[in-house]
PDB file of C-alpha atoms in Angstrom:
ATOM      1  CA  PRO A 113       0.000   0.000   0.000  1.00  0.00           C
ATOM      2  CA  SER A 114       1.066   3.593  -0.632  1.00  0.00           C
ATOM      3  CA  ASP A 115       1.917   6.034   2.103  1.00  0.00           C
ATOM      4  CA  THR A 116      -1.449   7.775   1.592  1.00  0.00           C
ATOM      5  CA  GLU A 117      -3.369   4.507   2.039  1.00  0.00           C
ATOM      6  CA  THR A 118      -1.354   3.661   5.136  1.00  0.00           C
ATOM      7  CA  ALA A 119      -1.960   7.126   6.594  1.00  0.00           C
ATOM      8  CA  GLU A 120      -5.683   6.859   5.839  1.00  0.00           C
ATOM      9  CA  GLU A 121      -5.846   3.434   7.497  1.00  0.00           C
ATOM     10  CA  GLU A 122      -4.204   4.868  10.617  1.00  0.00           C
ATOM     11  CA  LEU A 123      -6.648   7.795  10.525  1.00  0.00           C
ATOM     12  CA  ILE A 124      -9.622   5.416  10.330  1.00  0.00           C
ATOM     13  CA  VAL A 125      -8.325   3.462  13.325  1.00  0.00           C
ATOM     14  CA  PHE A 126      -7.905   6.730  15.248  1.00  0.00           C
ATOM     15  CA  LEU A 127     -11.419   7.955  14.351  1.00  0.00           C
ATOM     16  CA  ALA A 128     -12.936   4.628  15.424  1.00  0.00           C
ATOM     17  CA  SER A 129     -11.175   4.926  18.795  1.00  0.00           C
ATOM     18  CA  GLN A 130     -12.641   8.426  19.277  1.00  0.00           C
ATOM     19  CA  ALA A 131     -16.242   7.491  18.459  1.00  0.00           C
ATOM     20  CA  ASN A 132     -17.467   8.266  22.003  1.00  0.00           C
ATOM     21  CA  ASN A 133     -15.259  11.322  22.495  1.00  0.00           C
ATOM     22  CA  SER A 134     -17.445  14.429  22.725  1.00  0.00           C
ATOM     23  CA  LEU A 135     -14.440  16.628  21.919  1.00  0.00           C
ATOM     24  CA  LEU A 136     -14.159  15.200  18.401  1.00  0.00           C
ATOM     25  CA  ASP A 137     -15.661  17.636  15.854  1.00  0.00           C
ATOM     26  CA  THR A 138     -16.917  15.136  13.289  1.00  0.00           C
ATOM     27  CA  GLN A 139     -18.239  17.783  10.895  1.00  0.00           C
ATOM     28  CA  PHE A 140     -14.881  19.576  10.765  1.00  0.00           C
ATOM     29  CA  ALA A 141     -13.095  16.244  10.339  1.00  0.00           C
ATOM     30  CA  LEU A 142     -15.532  15.342   7.541  1.00  0.00           C
ATOM     31  CA  ARG A 143     -14.789  18.560   5.634  1.00  0.00           C
ATOM     32  CA  VAL A 144     -11.040  18.031   5.973  1.00  0.00           C
ATOM     33  CA  CYS A 145     -11.195  14.388   4.845  1.00  0.00           C
ATOM     34  CA  ASP A 146     -13.438  15.268   1.913  1.00  0.00           C
ATOM     35  CA  ARG A 147     -11.054  18.036   0.834  1.00  0.00           C
ATOM     36  CA  GLN A 148      -8.142  15.600   1.027  1.00  0.00           C
ATOM     37  CA  ARG A 149     -10.152  12.950  -0.914  1.00  0.00           C
ATOM     38  CA  LEU A 150      -9.859  10.428   1.909  1.00  0.00           C
ATOM     39  CA  SER A 151     -13.026   8.586   0.895  1.00  0.00           C
ATOM     40  CA  ARG A 152     -12.745   5.706   3.360  1.00  0.00           C
ATOM     41  CA  ALA A 153     -12.318   8.158   6.232  1.00  0.00           C
ATOM     42  CA  VAL A 154     -15.349  10.074   4.921  1.00  0.00           C
ATOM     43  CA  VAL A 155     -17.377   6.844   5.014  1.00  0.00           C
ATOM     44  CA  GLN A 156     -16.169   6.202   8.558  1.00  0.00           C
ATOM     45  CA  LEU A 157     -17.226   9.699   9.687  1.00  0.00           C
ATOM     46  CA  TYR A 158     -20.633   9.433   8.006  1.00  0.00           C
ATOM     47  CA  GLY A 159     -21.204   6.173   9.869  1.00  0.00           C
ATOM     48  CA  MET A 160     -20.168   7.736  13.185  1.00  0.00           C
ATOM     49  CA  MET A 161     -22.653  10.586  12.551  1.00  0.00           C
ATOM     50  CA  GLY A 162     -25.496   8.124  11.856  1.00  0.00           C
ATOM     51  CA  MET A 163     -25.663   9.178   8.187  1.00  0.00           C
ATOM     52  CA  HIS A 164     -25.639   5.617   6.876  1.00  0.00           C
ATOM     53  CA  GLU A 165     -27.176   6.359   3.473  1.00  0.00           C
ATOM     54  CA  GLU A 166     -24.440   8.880   2.715  1.00  0.00           C
ATOM     55  CA  ALA A 167     -21.809   6.415   3.930  1.00  0.00           C
ATOM     56  CA  VAL A 168     -23.060   3.680   1.579  1.00  0.00           C
ATOM     57  CA  ASP A 169     -23.329   6.118  -1.340  1.00  0.00           C
ATOM     58  CA  VAL A 170     -19.723   7.281  -0.943  1.00  0.00           C
ATOM     59  CA  ALA A 171     -18.480   3.699  -0.600  1.00  0.00           C
ATOM     60  CA  LEU A 172     -20.321   2.671  -3.783  1.00  0.00           C
ATOM     61  CA  GLN A 173     -18.991   5.691  -5.665  1.00  0.00           C
ATOM     62  CA  GLN A 174     -15.482   4.521  -4.791  1.00  0.00           C
ATOM     63  CA  GLY A 175     -16.322   0.950  -5.798  1.00  0.00           C
ATOM     64  CA  ASP A 176     -15.691  -0.356  -2.282  1.00  0.00           C
ATOM     65  CA  ILE A 177     -18.482  -2.934  -1.983  1.00  0.00           C
ATOM     66  CA  ARG A 178     -17.084  -4.429   1.224  1.00  0.00           C
ATOM     67  CA  LEU A 179     -17.185  -1.060   2.984  1.00  0.00           C
ATOM     68  CA  ALA A 180     -20.702  -0.397   1.646  1.00  0.00           C
ATOM     69  CA  LYS A 181     -21.915  -3.730   3.027  1.00  0.00           C
ATOM     70  CA  VAL A 182     -20.370  -3.016   6.429  1.00  0.00           C
ATOM     71  CA  ASN A 183     -22.227   0.301   6.664  1.00  0.00           C
ATOM     72  CA  ALA A 184     -25.477  -1.206   5.336  1.00  0.00           C
ATOM     73  CA  CYS A 185     -25.563  -3.492   8.385  1.00  0.00           C
ATOM     74  CA  LYS A 186     -25.183  -0.678  10.933  1.00  0.00           C
ATOM     75  CA  PRO A 187     -28.677   0.936  11.120  1.00  0.00           C
ATOM     76  CA  ALA A 188     -31.021  -0.364  13.798  1.00  0.00           C
ATOM     77  CA  ASP A 189     -34.032   0.272  11.556  1.00  0.00           C
ATOM     78  CA  LYS A 190     -34.823  -2.810   9.476  1.00  0.00           C
ATOM     79  CA  SER A 191     -36.430  -0.812   6.656  1.00  0.00           C
ATOM     80  CA  LEU A 192     -33.334   1.385   6.368  1.00  0.00           C
ATOM     81  CA  ARG A 193     -31.072  -1.686   6.239  1.00  0.00           C
ATOM     82  CA  GLN A 194     -33.202  -3.096   3.411  1.00  0.00           C
ATOM     83  CA  LYS A 195     -32.984   0.221   1.552  1.00  0.00           C
ATOM     84  CA  LEU A 196     -29.180   0.290   1.834  1.00  0.00           C
ATOM     85  CA  TRP A 197     -28.787  -3.299   0.701  1.00  0.00           C
ATOM     86  CA  LEU A 198     -31.067  -2.595  -2.281  1.00  0.00           C
ATOM     87  CA  ALA A 199     -28.801   0.317  -3.196  1.00  0.00           C
ATOM     88  CA  ILE A 200     -25.866  -2.107  -3.228  1.00  0.00           C
ATOM     89  CA  VAL A 201     -27.837  -4.575  -5.378  1.00  0.00           C
ATOM     90  CA  ARG A 202     -28.756  -1.844  -7.877  1.00  0.00           C
ATOM     91  CA  ASN A 203     -25.119  -0.831  -8.053  1.00  0.00           C
ATOM     92  CA  GLN A 204     -24.060  -4.390  -8.874  1.00  0.00           C
ATOM     93  CA  ALA A 205     -27.019  -5.226 -11.131  1.00  0.00           C
ATOM     94  CA  VAL A 206     -25.585  -3.117 -13.967  1.00  0.00           C
ATOM     95  CA  PHE A 207     -22.809  -5.687 -14.372  1.00  0.00           C
ATOM     96  CA  GLY A 208     -25.345  -8.483 -14.958  1.00  0.00           C
ATOM     97  CA  ASP A 209     -23.620 -10.896 -12.571  1.00  0.00           C
ATOM     98  CA  VAL A 210     -26.547 -12.980 -11.323  1.00  0.00           C
ATOM     99  CA  GLN A 211     -24.454 -15.075  -8.953  1.00  0.00           C
ATOM    100  CA  LYS A 212     -23.120 -11.971  -7.240  1.00  0.00           C
ATOM    101  CA  ILE A 213     -26.663 -10.654  -6.757  1.00  0.00           C
ATOM    102  CA  ILE A 214     -27.740 -13.996  -5.305  1.00  0.00           C
ATOM    103  CA  GLY A 215     -24.776 -13.791  -2.935  1.00  0.00           C
ATOM    104  CA  LEU A 216     -25.866 -10.298  -1.851  1.00  0.00           C
ATOM    105  CA  ILE A 217     -29.406 -11.542  -1.139  1.00  0.00           C
ATOM    106  CA  ARG A 218     -28.101 -14.321   1.087  1.00  0.00           C
ATOM    107  CA  GLU A 219     -25.484 -12.149   2.762  1.00  0.00           C
ATOM    108  CA  SER A 220     -27.880  -9.329   3.579  1.00  0.00           C
ATOM    109  CA  GLN A 221     -30.411 -11.518   5.452  1.00  0.00           C
ATOM    110  CA  GLU A 222     -32.762  -8.585   4.819  1.00  0.00           C
ATOM    111  CA  LEU A 223     -33.777  -9.022   1.172  1.00  0.00           C
ATOM    112  CA  SER A 224     -35.842 -11.534  -0.739  1.00  0.00           C
ATOM    113  CA  VAL A 225     -36.051 -12.253  -4.440  1.00  0.00           C
ATOM    114  CA  ARG A 226     -39.246 -10.199  -4.584  1.00  0.00           C
ATOM    115  CA  ASP A 227     -37.340  -7.135  -3.331  1.00  0.00           C
ATOM    116  CA  VAL A 228     -34.530  -7.573  -5.837  1.00  0.00           C
ATOM    117  CA  LEU A 229     -36.417  -8.393  -9.063  1.00  0.00           C
ATOM    118  CA  PRO A 230     -37.412  -4.747  -9.809  1.00  0.00           C
ATOM    119  CA  CYS A 231     -33.715  -3.818  -9.701  1.00  0.00           C
ATOM    120  CA  LEU A 232     -32.718  -6.286 -12.418  1.00  0.00           C
ATOM    121  CA  ALA A 233     -32.445  -5.409 -16.083  1.00  0.00           C
ATOM    122  CA  ASP A 234     -35.140  -6.756 -18.423  1.00  0.00           C
ATOM    123  CA  SER A 235     -32.512  -8.634 -20.396  1.00  0.00           C
ATOM    124  CA  MET A 236     -31.321 -10.583 -17.357  1.00  0.00           C
ATOM    125  CA  THR A 237     -32.636 -14.144 -17.096  1.00  0.00           C
ATOM    126  CA  ILE A 238     -33.977 -15.342 -13.783  1.00  0.00           C
ATOM    127  CA  ASP A 239     -33.223 -19.038 -14.188  1.00  0.00           C
ATOM    128  CA  ALA A 240     -30.454 -18.647 -11.642  1.00  0.00           C
ATOM    129  CA  PHE A 241     -33.024 -17.430  -9.116  1.00  0.00           C
ATOM    130  CA  ARG A 242     -35.126 -20.573  -9.412  1.00  0.00           C
ATOM    131  CA  ALA A 243     -34.130 -21.960  -5.999  1.00  0.00           C
ATOM    132  CA  GLU A 244     -34.666 -18.594  -4.287  1.00  0.00           C
ATOM    133  CA  ILE A 245     -38.028 -18.089  -6.001  1.00  0.00           C
ATOM    134  CA  CYS A 246     -39.179 -21.563  -4.941  1.00  0.00           C
ATOM    135  CA  GLU A 247     -38.025 -20.891  -1.397  1.00  0.00           C
ATOM    136  CA  CYS A 248     -39.873 -17.574  -1.425  1.00  0.00           C
ATOM    137  CA  LEU A 249     -43.065 -19.249  -2.663  1.00  0.00           C
ATOM    138  CA  ASP A 250     -42.783 -21.902   0.033  1.00  0.00           C
ATOM    139  CA  THR A 251     -42.433 -19.161   2.632  1.00  0.00           C
ATOM    140  CA  TYR A 252     -45.532 -17.399   1.286  1.00  0.00           C
ATOM    141  CA  GLU A 253     -47.470 -20.644   1.357  1.00  0.00           C
ATOM    142  CA  THR A 254     -46.520 -21.180   5.008  1.00  0.00           C
ATOM    143  CA  GLN A 255     -47.506 -17.610   5.867  1.00  0.00           C
ATOM    144  CA  ILE A 256     -50.829 -17.971   4.076  1.00  0.00           C
ATOM    145  CA  GLU A 257     -51.561 -21.196   5.941  1.00  0.00           C
ATOM    146  CA  THR A 258     -50.697 -19.525   9.249  1.00  0.00           C
ATOM    147  CA  MET A 259     -52.957 -16.569   8.473  1.00  0.00           C
ATOM    148  CA  ARG A 260     -55.750 -18.929   7.422  1.00  0.00           C
ATOM    149  CA  GLN A 261     -55.430 -20.754  10.740  1.00  0.00           C
ATOM    150  CA  GLU A 262     -55.475 -17.460  12.652  1.00  0.00           C
ATOM    151  CA  MET A 263     -58.594 -16.363  10.763  1.00  0.00           C
ATOM    152  CA  GLU A 264     -60.277 -19.658  11.629  1.00  0.00           C
ATOM    153  CA  ASP A 265     -59.344 -19.216  15.303  1.00  0.00           C
ATOM    154  CA  HIS A 266     -60.749 -15.676  15.280  1.00  0.00           C
ATOM    155  CA  ARG A 267     -63.927 -16.921  13.593  1.00  0.00           C
ATOM    156  CA  ARG A 268     -64.444 -19.579  16.259  1.00  0.00           C
ATOM    157  CA  ALA A 269     -63.726 -17.081  19.040  1.00  0.00           C
ATOM    158  CA  LEU A 270     -66.231 -14.614  17.553  1.00  0.00           C
ATOM    159  CA  LYS A 271     -68.868 -17.333  17.279  1.00  0.00           C
ATOM    160  CA  ALA A 272     -68.313 -18.342  20.907  1.00  0.00           C
ATOM    161  CA  PHE A 273     -68.504 -14.694  21.987  1.00  0.00           C
ATOM    162  CA  LYS A 274     -71.810 -14.213  20.148  1.00  0.00           C
ATOM    163  CA  GLU A 275     -73.218 -17.332  21.791  1.00  0.00           C
ATOM    164  CA  ASP A 276     -72.125 -16.130  25.227  1.00  0.00           C
ATOM    165  CA  LEU A 277     -73.620 -12.711  24.554  1.00  0.00           C
ATOM    166  CA  LYS A 278     -76.898 -14.273  23.447  1.00  0.00           C
ATOM    167  CA  GLN A 279     -77.017 -16.426  26.583  1.00  0.00           C
ATOM    168  CA  ALA A 280     -76.290 -13.371  28.742  1.00  0.00           C
ATOM    169  CA  GLU A 281     -79.131 -11.447  27.093  1.00  0.00           C
ATOM    170  CA  GLU A 282     -81.549 -14.321  27.641  1.00  0.00           C
ATOM    171  CA  ARG A 283     -80.445 -14.993  31.216  1.00  0.00           C
ATOM    172  CA  SER A 284     -83.051 -14.378  33.912  1.00  0.00           C
ATOM    173  CA  VAL A 285     -83.243 -14.688  37.687  1.00  0.00           C
ATOM    174  CA  VAL A 286     -86.413 -15.926  39.365  1.00  0.00           C
ATOM    175  CA  ILE A 287     -87.155 -14.565  42.852  1.00  0.00           C
ATOM    176  CA  GLU A 288     -89.987 -15.221  45.267  1.00  0.00           C
ATOM    177  CA  GLN A 289     -92.728 -12.686  45.769  1.00  0.00           C
ATOM    178  CA  GLY A 290     -91.611 -11.893  49.295  1.00  0.00           C
ATOM    179  CA  GLN A 291     -87.878 -11.654  48.497  1.00  0.00           C
ATOM    180  CA  PRO A 292     -86.485  -9.036  50.926  1.00  0.00           C
ATOM    181  CA  CYS A 293     -84.011  -6.273  50.223  1.00  0.00           C
ATOM    182  CA  GLU A 294     -80.629  -7.266  51.626  1.00  0.00           C
ATOM    183  CA  ILE A 295     -80.215  -3.841  53.287  1.00  0.00           C
ATOM    184  CA  CYS A 296     -83.583  -2.802  54.758  1.00  0.00           C
ATOM    185  CA  ASN A 297     -85.175  -6.286  54.820  1.00  0.00           C
ATOM    186  CA  ASN A 298     -88.421  -4.948  53.351  1.00  0.00           C
ATOM    187  CA  PRO A 299     -89.962  -6.736  50.373  1.00  0.00           C
ATOM    188  CA  ALA A 300     -87.926  -5.884  47.293  1.00  0.00           C
ATOM    189  CA  MET A 301     -90.947  -5.641  44.998  1.00  0.00           C
ATOM    190  CA  GLN A 302     -92.442  -2.716  46.884  1.00  0.00           C
ATOM    191  CA  GLU A 303     -90.344  -0.304  44.799  1.00  0.00           C
ATOM    192  CA  HIS A 304     -87.779  -0.226  42.008  1.00  0.00           C
ATOM    193  CA  PHE A 305     -85.158  -2.864  42.781  1.00  0.00           C
ATOM    194  CA  TYR A 306     -82.084  -4.632  41.394  1.00  0.00           C
ATOM    195  CA  VAL A 307     -81.431  -8.369  41.483  1.00  0.00           C
ATOM    196  CA  PHE A 308     -78.031  -9.869  40.672  1.00  0.00           C
ATOM    197  CA  ALA A 309     -77.093 -13.290  39.331  1.00  0.00           C
ATOM    198  CA  CYS A 310     -76.158 -14.290  42.884  1.00  0.00           C
ATOM    199  CA  ARG A 311     -79.863 -13.646  43.795  1.00  0.00           C
ATOM    200  CA  HIS A 312     -79.084 -10.736  46.120  1.00  0.00           C
ATOM    201  CA  CYS A 313     -81.839  -8.106  45.872  1.00  0.00           C
ATOM    202  CA  PHE A 314     -81.616  -4.396  46.693  1.00  0.00           C
ATOM    203  CA  HIS A 315     -83.965  -1.457  46.520  1.00  0.00           C
ATOM    204  CA  GLU A 316     -82.477   1.217  44.284  1.00  0.00           C
ATOM    205  CA  ALA A 317     -82.311   3.676  47.180  1.00  0.00           C
ATOM    206  CA  CYS A 318     -80.598   1.139  49.434  1.00  0.00           C
ATOM    207  CA  LEU A 319     -78.123   0.173  46.703  1.00  0.00           C
ATOM    208  CA  ARG A 320     -77.410   3.839  45.990  1.00  0.00           C
ATOM    209  CA  ALA A 321     -76.628   4.541  49.655  1.00  0.00           C
ATOM    210  CA  LEU A 322     -74.243   1.576  49.671  1.00  0.00           C
ATOM    211  CA  VAL A 323     -72.475   2.296  46.377  1.00  0.00           C
ATOM    212  CA  LEU A 324     -72.343   6.110  46.366  1.00  0.00           C
ATOM    213  CA  PRO A 325     -69.542   6.480  48.986  1.00  0.00           C
ATOM    214  CA  THR A 326     -67.325   4.120  46.988  1.00  0.00           C
ATOM    215  CA  LEU A 327     -67.596   6.014  43.682  1.00  0.00           C
ATOM    216  CA  SER A 328     -64.919   8.341  42.372  1.00  0.00           C
ATOM    217  CA  GLY A 329     -65.714  12.033  42.284  1.00  0.00           C
ATOM    218  CA  GLU A 330     -66.284  11.933  38.531  1.00  0.00           C
ATOM    219  CA  ARG A 331     -68.631   8.945  38.680  1.00  0.00           C
ATOM    220  CA  ARG A 332     -70.515  10.450  41.643  1.00  0.00           C
ATOM    221  CA  ASP A 333     -71.061  13.720  39.775  1.00  0.00           C
ATOM    222  CA  ARG A 334     -72.207  11.780  36.700  1.00  0.00           C
ATOM    223  CA  LEU A 335     -74.748   9.855  38.781  1.00  0.00           C
ATOM    224  CA  LEU A 336     -76.171  13.107  40.200  1.00  0.00           C
ATOM    225  CA  ILE A 337     -76.491  14.520  36.664  1.00  0.00           C
ATOM    226  CA  LEU A 338     -78.320  11.388  35.528  1.00  0.00           C
ATOM    227  CA  GLU A 339     -80.689  11.527  38.487  1.00  0.00           C
ATOM    228  CA  ALA A 340     -81.436  15.174  37.660  1.00  0.00           C
ATOM    229  CA  ALA A 341     -82.172  14.132  34.063  1.00  0.00           C
ATOM    230  CA  ARG A 342     -84.527  11.455  35.368  1.00  0.00           C
ATOM    231  CA  LEU A 343     -86.390  14.092  37.403  1.00  0.00           C
ATOM    232  CA  ASP A 344     -86.714  16.188  34.236  1.00  0.00           C
ATOM    233  CA  HIS A 345     -88.380  13.251  32.507  1.00  0.00           C
ATOM    234  CA  GLN A 346     -90.762  12.808  35.426  1.00  0.00           C
ATOM    235  CA  ALA A 347     -91.604  16.521  35.367  1.00  0.00           C
ATOM    236  CA  ALA A 348     -92.187  16.397  31.616  1.00  0.00           C
ATOM    237  CA  ALA A 349     -94.458  13.381  32.017  1.00  0.00           C
ATOM    238  CA  ALA A 350     -96.469  15.252  34.672  1.00  0.00           C
ATOM    239  CA  GLY A 351     -96.775  18.315  32.431  1.00  0.00           C
ATOM    240  CA  ALA A 352     -94.688  20.490  34.745  1.00  0.00           C
ATOM    241  CA  ARG A 353     -92.009  21.060  32.117  1.00  0.00           C
ATOM    242  CA  SER A 354     -92.225  22.553  28.642  1.00  0.00           C
ATOM    243  CA  GLY A 355     -90.292  20.806  25.905  1.00  0.00           C
ATOM    244  CA  PRO A 356     -88.777  17.312  25.865  1.00  0.00           C
ATOM    245  CA  PRO A 357     -85.636  16.511  27.923  1.00  0.00           C
ATOM    246  CA  LEU A 358     -82.308  16.567  26.104  1.00  0.00           C
ATOM    247  CA  VAL A 359     -81.432  12.912  26.836  1.00  0.00           C
ATOM    248  CA  ALA A 360     -83.735   9.947  26.221  1.00  0.00           C
ATOM    249  CA  LEU A 361     -85.000   8.266  29.370  1.00  0.00           C
ATOM    250  CA  GLY A 362     -83.783   4.854  28.205  1.00  0.00           C
ATOM    251  CA  GLU A 363     -80.207   6.130  27.905  1.00  0.00           C
ATOM    252  CA  VAL A 364     -80.416   7.716  31.358  1.00  0.00           C
ATOM    253  CA  GLU A 365     -81.700   4.525  33.001  1.00  0.00           C
ATOM    254  CA  GLU A 366     -79.109   2.385  31.219  1.00  0.00           C
ATOM    255  CA  GLU A 367     -76.211   4.549  32.431  1.00  0.00           C
ATOM    256  CA  VAL A 368     -77.615   4.657  35.985  1.00  0.00           C
ATOM    257  CA  ASP A 369     -77.763   0.861  35.931  1.00  0.00           C
ATOM    258  CA  GLU A 370     -74.141   0.689  34.772  1.00  0.00           C
ATOM    259  CA  ILE A 371     -73.029   2.840  37.707  1.00  0.00           C
ATOM    260  CA  LEU A 372     -75.155   1.350  40.492  1.00  0.00           C
ATOM    261  CA  ALA A 373     -75.399  -2.279  39.408  1.00  0.00           C
ATOM    262  CA  ALA A 374     -71.983  -2.943  37.879  1.00  0.00           C
ATOM    263  CA  ASP A 375     -71.376  -5.614  40.522  1.00  0.00           C
ATOM    264  CA  CYS A 376     -73.115  -7.101  43.534  1.00  0.00           C
ATOM    265  CA  PRO A 377     -72.016  -5.074  46.588  1.00  0.00           C
ATOM    266  CA  LEU A 378     -72.237  -8.087  48.930  1.00  0.00           C
ATOM    267  CA  CYS A 379     -70.220 -10.675  47.020  1.00  0.00           C
ATOM    268  CA  GLY A 380     -68.378  -8.703  44.365  1.00  0.00           C
ATOM    269  CA  ARG A 381     -65.626  -6.149  43.993  1.00  0.00           C
ATOM    270  CA  LEU A 382     -67.086  -3.689  46.499  1.00  0.00           C
ATOM    271  CA  MET A 383     -67.088  -6.222  49.337  1.00  0.00           C
ATOM    272  CA  ILE A 384     -63.448  -7.147  48.615  1.00  0.00           C
ATOM    273  CA  GLN A 385     -62.473  -3.477  48.818  1.00  0.00           C
ATOM    274  CA  THR A 386     -64.030  -3.161  52.292  1.00  0.00           C
ATOM    275  CA  ILE A 387     -61.405  -5.518  53.744  1.00  0.00           C
ATOM    276  CA  MET A 388     -59.146  -2.515  54.353  1.00  0.00           C
ATOM    277  CA  ARG A 389     -61.973  -0.317  55.650  1.00  0.00           C
ATOM    278  CA  PRO A 390     -62.108   0.282  59.456  1.00  0.00           C
ATOM    279  CA  PHE A 391     -65.160  -0.877  61.428  1.00  0.00           C
ATOM    280  CA  ILE A 392     -65.941   2.706  62.413  1.00  0.00           C
ATOM    281  CA  ASP A 393     -65.502   5.591  60.002  1.00  0.00           C
ATOM    282  CA  SER A 394     -63.721   8.740  61.111  1.00  0.00           C
ATOM    283  CA  GLY A 395     -66.969  10.767  60.997  1.00  0.00           C
ATOM    284  CA  GLU A 396     -68.913   8.486  63.372  1.00  0.00           C
ATOM    285  CA  ASP A 397     -67.974  10.299  66.589  1.00  0.00           C
ATOM    286  CA  ASP A 398     -71.071   9.191  68.500  1.00  0.00           C
ATOM    287  CA  GLU A 399     -70.353   5.538  67.740  1.00  0.00           C
ATOM    288  CA  ILE A 400     -66.769   5.994  68.937  1.00  0.00           C
ATOM    289  CA  GLN A 401     -67.891   7.639  72.198  1.00  0.00           C
ATOM    290  CA  CYS A 402     -70.397   4.892  73.019  1.00  0.00           C
ATOM    291  CA  TRP A 403     -67.554   2.334  72.968  1.00  0.00           C
ATOM    292  CA  SER A 404     -65.345   4.428  75.206  1.00  0.00           C
ATOM    293  CA  VAL A 405     -64.293   2.640  78.434  1.00  0.00           C
ATOM    294  CA  ALA A 406     -63.388   5.808  80.373  1.00  0.00           C
TER     295      ALA A 406
END
């Protein structure tokens, strides 16, 4: 090698050793190396600056395929690696060497025959790609079979979900005429009530008093707004209000049900949450005083 090549090799080694040195001005070094026509050092600096496309372009302009391939492997982004390897393939496709292109496909581990075919000249025969094309078709067939199996699994899951939903809509709970409210012990059917799948029954007012303290501020405010909307409907039905309410009564009742009857308060989530609750709340001063020993 000439003295210039030896000096450039030493410069490349030095630049590689300074890759993490914040004092290295890579842009200044790039201008100097470009002015001195040190192309390999320019490629090295482009790679250190994360400008991998520029690094591959310069390497290909100098005919250094090995250096271009090294820099094509550096990006973390898979799509960028594919783009750089395709640039190398296009550069080599002009020579019409099919075996070399096949070698690039295998070496890249990023490209397939489908990616490379648009880069080939119309006059180039593809007989040499027969094995790669067959392998590609086999891969597609496997992928199609996998997707078909996934679609069948999704179809079965959707069918099962629809059946469960239908059963849930048709589910009913039978209670006796004298079924009491679990809170006040009065017959549940005396007023509007809720019954859960566990057969626990609650008057709406009793359930509200039990659930309201456990709601978040946002949910509590929403419940109060819905109850006000319900009163508007009652006033409109009695003729005490002009004009229809803004929200349909069915929507109001459905949302109230979602808030109050999301879960049974005696055997569901609410009861589990009360494990950490003290027996006497901080506001029950009279109850605390009656248990005082002094």
